[in-house]
Amino acid sequence: HFYCCVVRQLADGRLYNRIMWVYALYNSQSDTIYIGQTANLEARLHSHNKKQGNHFTAKKQGEWELVYKESVATRSEALK
C-alpha cells in the first residue's frame, strides 16, 4: 500500500503528520457494507464492533470486517 500524509508544523515547531483512511466494512450477518473515513483505522473498527451508541453500524447484529482501505492526504479528500 502507498501511505500518504499531510505534514504540518505546530506552533511549538514540532512536525505533525496524519494519515486519513477511507475504508469499507462488511457485515455478513446483515449482508451490509459500510463506508467511512478516519485517522485511526484500528480504533474505528473496534468502535464499530463494540455496538455502542445510536449509529448505523451499532444497529446491525454481527461483526464488521474490514474489506477495503485506502490512505488519503486529507479529510476533505476522504469525503469526496
Backbone as ProteinMPNN parsed JSONL, in Angstrom:
{"seq_chain_A": "HFYCCVVRQLADGRLYNRIMWVYALYNSQSDTIYIGQTANLEARLHSHNKKQGNHFTAKKQGEWELVYKESVATRSEALK", "coords_chain_A": {"N_chain_A": [[0.83, -1.194, 0.0], [0.37, 2.275, -0.617], [1.193, 4.912, 1.418], [0.105, 8.023, 2.373], [0.419, 11.295, 3.62], [-0.282, 14.342, 5.416], [1.939, 16.751, 6.37], [2.34, 18.9, 9.014], [3.521, 21.866, 10.594], [3.578, 22.476, 13.957], [2.7, 25.086, 16.336], [4.703, 25.121, 18.259], [6.882, 24.281, 16.867], [7.221, 21.558, 16.423], [6.792, 18.767, 14.188], [3.862, 17.464, 12.683], [2.106, 14.729, 11.537], [-0.491, 13.064, 9.743], [-2.26, 10.315, 8.67], [-5.057, 9.825, 6.72], [-7.816, 7.653, 6.387], [-9.895, 6.024, 4.073], [-12.41, 3.682, 4.247], [-13.95, 0.418, 3.938], [-16.397, -1.591, 5.392], [-17.694, -4.861, 6.004], [-20.575, -6.63, 6.907], [-21.473, -9.754, 7.388], [-23.648, -11.03, 8.522], [-25.815, -9.276, 8.353], [-25.586, -8.702, 5.727], [-24.436, -6.267, 4.787], [-22.768, -3.321, 3.699], [-20.563, -0.85, 4.847], [-19.267, 2.377, 4.482], [-16.643, 4.477, 5.419], [-14.597, 7.098, 6.965], [-11.526, 7.859, 8.599], [-8.945, 8.808, 10.962], [-7.732, 6.983, 12.553], [-7.644, 3.88, 11.986], [-7.631, 1.289, 13.195], [-8.701, 1.76, 15.8], [-11.19, 2.755, 15.073], [-12.444, 0.582, 13.78], [-12.64, -1.146, 15.945], [-14.412, 0.354, 17.506], [-16.735, 0.29, 15.899], [-17.425, -2.398, 16.179], [-18.014, -2.613, 18.888], [-20.597, -1.871, 19.277], [-21.817, 0.369, 20.463], [-23.724, 3.296, 21.164], [-25.899, 5.175, 18.959], [-25.566, 4.76, 16.244], [-25.359, 3.85, 12.738], [-23.885, 1.368, 12.298], [-23.951, 0.203, 14.809], [-26.495, -0.668, 15.099], [-26.747, -2.971, 13.668], [-26.67, -6.484, 13.8], [-23.974, -8.811, 14.418], [-20.49, -9.143, 13.376], [-18.332, -6.571, 12.14], [-16.251, -6.5, 9.348], [-13.154, -5.523, 8.027], [-12.869, -4.749, 4.69], [-11.774, -3.181, 2.76], [-9.337, -0.635, 2.346], [-7.946, 2.617, 2.011], [-5.426, 4.982, 1.835], [-5.428, 8.511, 2.244], [-4.631, 11.997, 1.725], [-5.912, 14.095, 3.106], [-8.755, 14.946, 5.195], [-10.843, 16.143, 3.773], [-10.341, 15.178, 1.23], [-10.878, 12.51, 1.69], [-13.618, 12.592, 1.992], [-14.623, 12.962, -0.512]], "CA_chain_A": [[0.0, 0.0, 0.0], [1.021, 3.579, -0.59], [0.696, 5.707, 2.532], [0.379, 9.438, 2.194], [0.001, 12.066, 4.786], [-0.04, 15.777, 5.404], [2.833, 17.123, 7.466], [2.131, 20.289, 9.427], [4.373, 22.317, 11.684], [2.797, 23.027, 15.051], [3.171, 26.382, 16.831], [5.946, 24.949, 19.028], [7.948, 23.854, 15.963], [7.18, 20.119, 16.148], [6.077, 18.36, 12.985], [2.71, 16.598, 12.935], [1.561, 14.151, 10.311], [-1.639, 12.209, 9.976], [-2.8, 9.611, 7.514], [-6.502, 9.622, 6.75], [-8.203, 6.416, 5.729], [-11.229, 5.707, 3.589], [-12.47, 2.237, 4.469], [-15.236, -0.256, 3.768], [-16.617, -2.723, 6.283], [-18.767, -5.756, 5.581], [-21.222, -7.402, 7.957], [-22.082, -10.882, 6.671], [-24.929, -11.391, 9.135], [-26.857, -8.404, 7.795], [-25.23, -8.503, 4.316], [-24.387, -4.81, 4.684], [-21.47, -2.653, 3.529], [-20.495, 0.493, 5.422], [-18.082, 3.11, 4.03], [-16.352, 5.573, 6.327], [-13.259, 7.703, 6.926], [-10.983, 8.042, 9.939], [-7.491, 8.939, 11.092], [-7.256, 5.834, 13.33], [-8.421, 2.777, 11.438], [-7.763, 0.211, 14.179], [-9.636, 2.184, 16.845], [-12.524, 2.922, 14.487], [-13.003, -0.751, 13.586], [-13.004, -1.607, 17.285], [-15.598, 1.118, 17.883], [-17.883, -0.246, 15.157], [-17.781, -3.719, 16.7], [-18.473, -2.528, 20.279], [-22.053, -1.689, 19.2], [-22.266, 1.412, 21.384], [-24.252, 4.498, 20.534], [-27.087, 5.06, 18.117], [-25.138, 4.945, 14.862], [-25.773, 2.829, 11.771], [-23.253, 0.058, 12.475], [-24.33, -0.352, 16.117], [-27.837, -1.241, 14.981], [-26.67, -4.227, 12.914], [-26.107, -7.634, 14.511], [-22.838, -9.437, 13.741], [-19.197, -8.455, 13.346], [-17.918, -5.809, 10.965], [-14.941, -6.933, 8.867], [-12.523, -4.583, 7.092], [-12.713, -5.364, 3.368], [-11.072, -2.254, 1.871], [-8.797, 0.583, 2.951], [-7.15, 3.452, 1.117], [-4.928, 6.172, 2.514], [-5.561, 9.781, 1.533], [-3.843, 13.047, 2.369], [-6.691, 14.991, 3.95], [-10.138, 14.531, 5.456], [-11.69, 16.597, 2.681], [-10.14, 14.221, 0.14], [-11.569, 11.276, 2.093], [-15.056, 12.796, 1.873], [-15.009, 13.102, -1.932]], "C_chain_A": [[0.866, 1.246, 0.0], [0.386, 4.388, 0.527], [1.076, 7.156, 2.308], [-0.088, 10.189, 3.423], [0.274, 13.539, 4.553], [0.835, 16.08, 6.605], [2.622, 18.604, 7.748], [3.124, 20.623, 10.524], [3.49, 22.991, 12.731], [3.431, 24.331, 15.536], [4.487, 26.257, 17.587], [7.098, 24.407, 18.175], [7.956, 22.363, 15.652], [6.405, 19.85, 14.863], [4.989, 17.363, 13.359], [2.264, 16.043, 11.597], [0.439, 13.193, 10.66], [-2.079, 11.602, 8.654], [-4.306, 9.503, 7.713], [-6.816, 8.368, 5.952], [-9.654, 6.478, 5.272], [-11.307, 4.191, 3.696], [-13.875, 1.714, 4.197], [-15.268, -1.457, 4.703], [-17.756, -3.566, 5.724], [-19.262, -6.541, 6.787], [-21.977, -8.532, 7.267], [-23.444, -11.264, 7.249], [-26.077, -10.551, 8.583], [-26.653, -8.132, 6.308], [-25.199, -7.015, 3.976], [-22.954, -4.329, 4.529], [-21.591, -1.253, 4.115], [-19.203, 1.134, 4.937], [-17.879, 4.298, 4.951], [-14.958, 6.133, 6.122], [-12.825, 7.97, 8.354], [-9.485, 8.282, 9.878], [-6.902, 7.742, 11.842], [-8.102, 4.618, 12.969], [-8.654, 1.665, 12.457], [-8.793, 0.558, 15.261], [-11.055, 2.292, 16.299], [-13.199, 1.572, 14.261], [-13.459, -1.332, 14.927], [-14.291, -0.925, 17.747], [-16.851, 0.592, 17.178], [-18.351, -1.567, 15.771], [-18.204, -3.719, 18.164], [-19.979, -2.33, 20.369], [-22.578, -0.661, 20.191], [-22.78, 2.612, 20.605], [-25.45, 4.179, 19.652], [-26.719, 5.267, 16.651], [-25.473, 3.711, 14.018], [-25.186, 1.455, 12.079], [-23.618, -0.588, 13.806], [-25.679, -1.056, 16.053], [-27.85, -2.586, 14.27], [-26.046, -5.317, 13.779], [-24.93, -8.19, 13.718], [-21.607, -8.548, 13.744], [-19.001, -7.707, 12.03], [-16.489, -6.204, 10.624], [-14.412, -5.899, 7.872], [-12.294, -5.287, 5.76], [-11.97, -4.453, 2.388], [-10.533, -1.1, 2.697], [-7.923, 1.296, 1.933], [-6.702, 4.682, 1.889], [-5.092, 7.386, 1.611], [-4.888, 10.868, 2.356], [-4.635, 13.882, 3.367], [-8.092, 14.432, 4.183], [-11.049, 14.96, 4.322], [-11.531, 15.697, 1.463], [-10.865, 12.914, 0.435], [-13.074, 11.389, 1.874], [-15.532, 12.92, 0.429], [-15.686, 11.857, -2.431]], "O_chain_A": [[1.964, 1.255, 0.556], [-0.836, 4.532, 0.572], [2.243, 7.471, 2.078], [-0.933, 9.698, 4.172], [0.971, 13.922, 3.613], [0.506, 15.706, 7.731], [2.71, 19.446, 6.854], [3.519, 19.751, 11.296], [2.76, 23.939, 12.439], [4.568, 24.64, 15.183], [5.303, 27.178, 17.565], [8.169, 24.107, 18.702], [8.628, 21.937, 14.712], [5.494, 20.592, 14.497], [5.174, 16.524, 14.24], [2.066, 16.789, 10.638], [0.424, 12.591, 11.733], [-2.246, 12.3, 7.653], [-4.761, 9.12, 8.791], [-6.152, 8.066, 4.96], [-10.529, 6.935, 6.007], [-10.382, 3.49, 3.286], [-14.853, 2.461, 4.222], [-14.312, -2.228, 4.795], [-18.659, -3.058, 5.06], [-18.472, -7.05, 7.583], [-23.005, -8.296, 6.632], [-24.301, -11.771, 6.525], [-27.18, -11.056, 8.372], [-27.445, -7.42, 5.691], [-25.836, -6.561, 3.025], [-22.038, -4.865, 5.153], [-22.588, -0.561, 3.907], [-18.149, 0.5, 4.978], [-18.819, 5.041, 5.235], [-14.227, 5.708, 5.228], [-13.649, 8.271, 9.218], [-8.837, 7.996, 8.87], [-5.695, 7.511, 11.774], [-9.144, 4.367, 13.575], [-9.768, 1.154, 12.566], [-9.652, -0.259, 15.593], [-12.015, 1.955, 16.992], [-14.394, 1.428, 14.519], [-14.529, -1.933, 15.024], [-15.164, -1.576, 18.321], [-17.907, 0.466, 17.799], [-19.553, -1.815, 15.867], [-18.709, -4.732, 18.647], [-20.579, -2.588, 21.413], [-23.686, -0.815, 20.706], [-22.307, 2.895, 19.504], [-25.938, 3.05, 19.618], [-27.478, 5.881, 15.9], [-25.829, 2.661, 14.552], [-25.924, 0.47, 12.117], [-23.596, -1.814, 13.917], [-25.966, -1.937, 16.863], [-28.872, -3.272, 14.273], [-25.015, -5.098, 14.414], [-24.884, -8.061, 12.495], [-21.673, -7.362, 14.069], [-19.44, -8.145, 10.967], [-15.621, -6.241, 11.496], [-15.139, -5.456, 6.983], [-11.604, -6.305, 5.705], [-11.578, -4.895, 1.308], [-11.184, -0.639, 3.634], [-7.255, 0.671, 1.11], [-7.517, 5.35, 2.527], [-4.921, 7.31, 0.394], [-4.609, 10.68, 3.54], [-4.082, 14.33, 4.372], [-8.551, 13.553, 3.453], [-11.947, 14.208, 3.942], [-12.498, 15.477, 0.733], [-11.406, 12.283, -0.474], [-13.735, 10.387, 1.601], [-16.737, 12.976, 0.182], [-16.079, 11.792, -3.596]]}, "name": "protein", "num_of_chains": 1, "seq": "HFYCCVVRQLADGRLYNRIMWVYALYNSQSDTIYIGQTANLEARLHSHNKKQGNHFTAKKQGEWELVYKESVATRSEALK"}
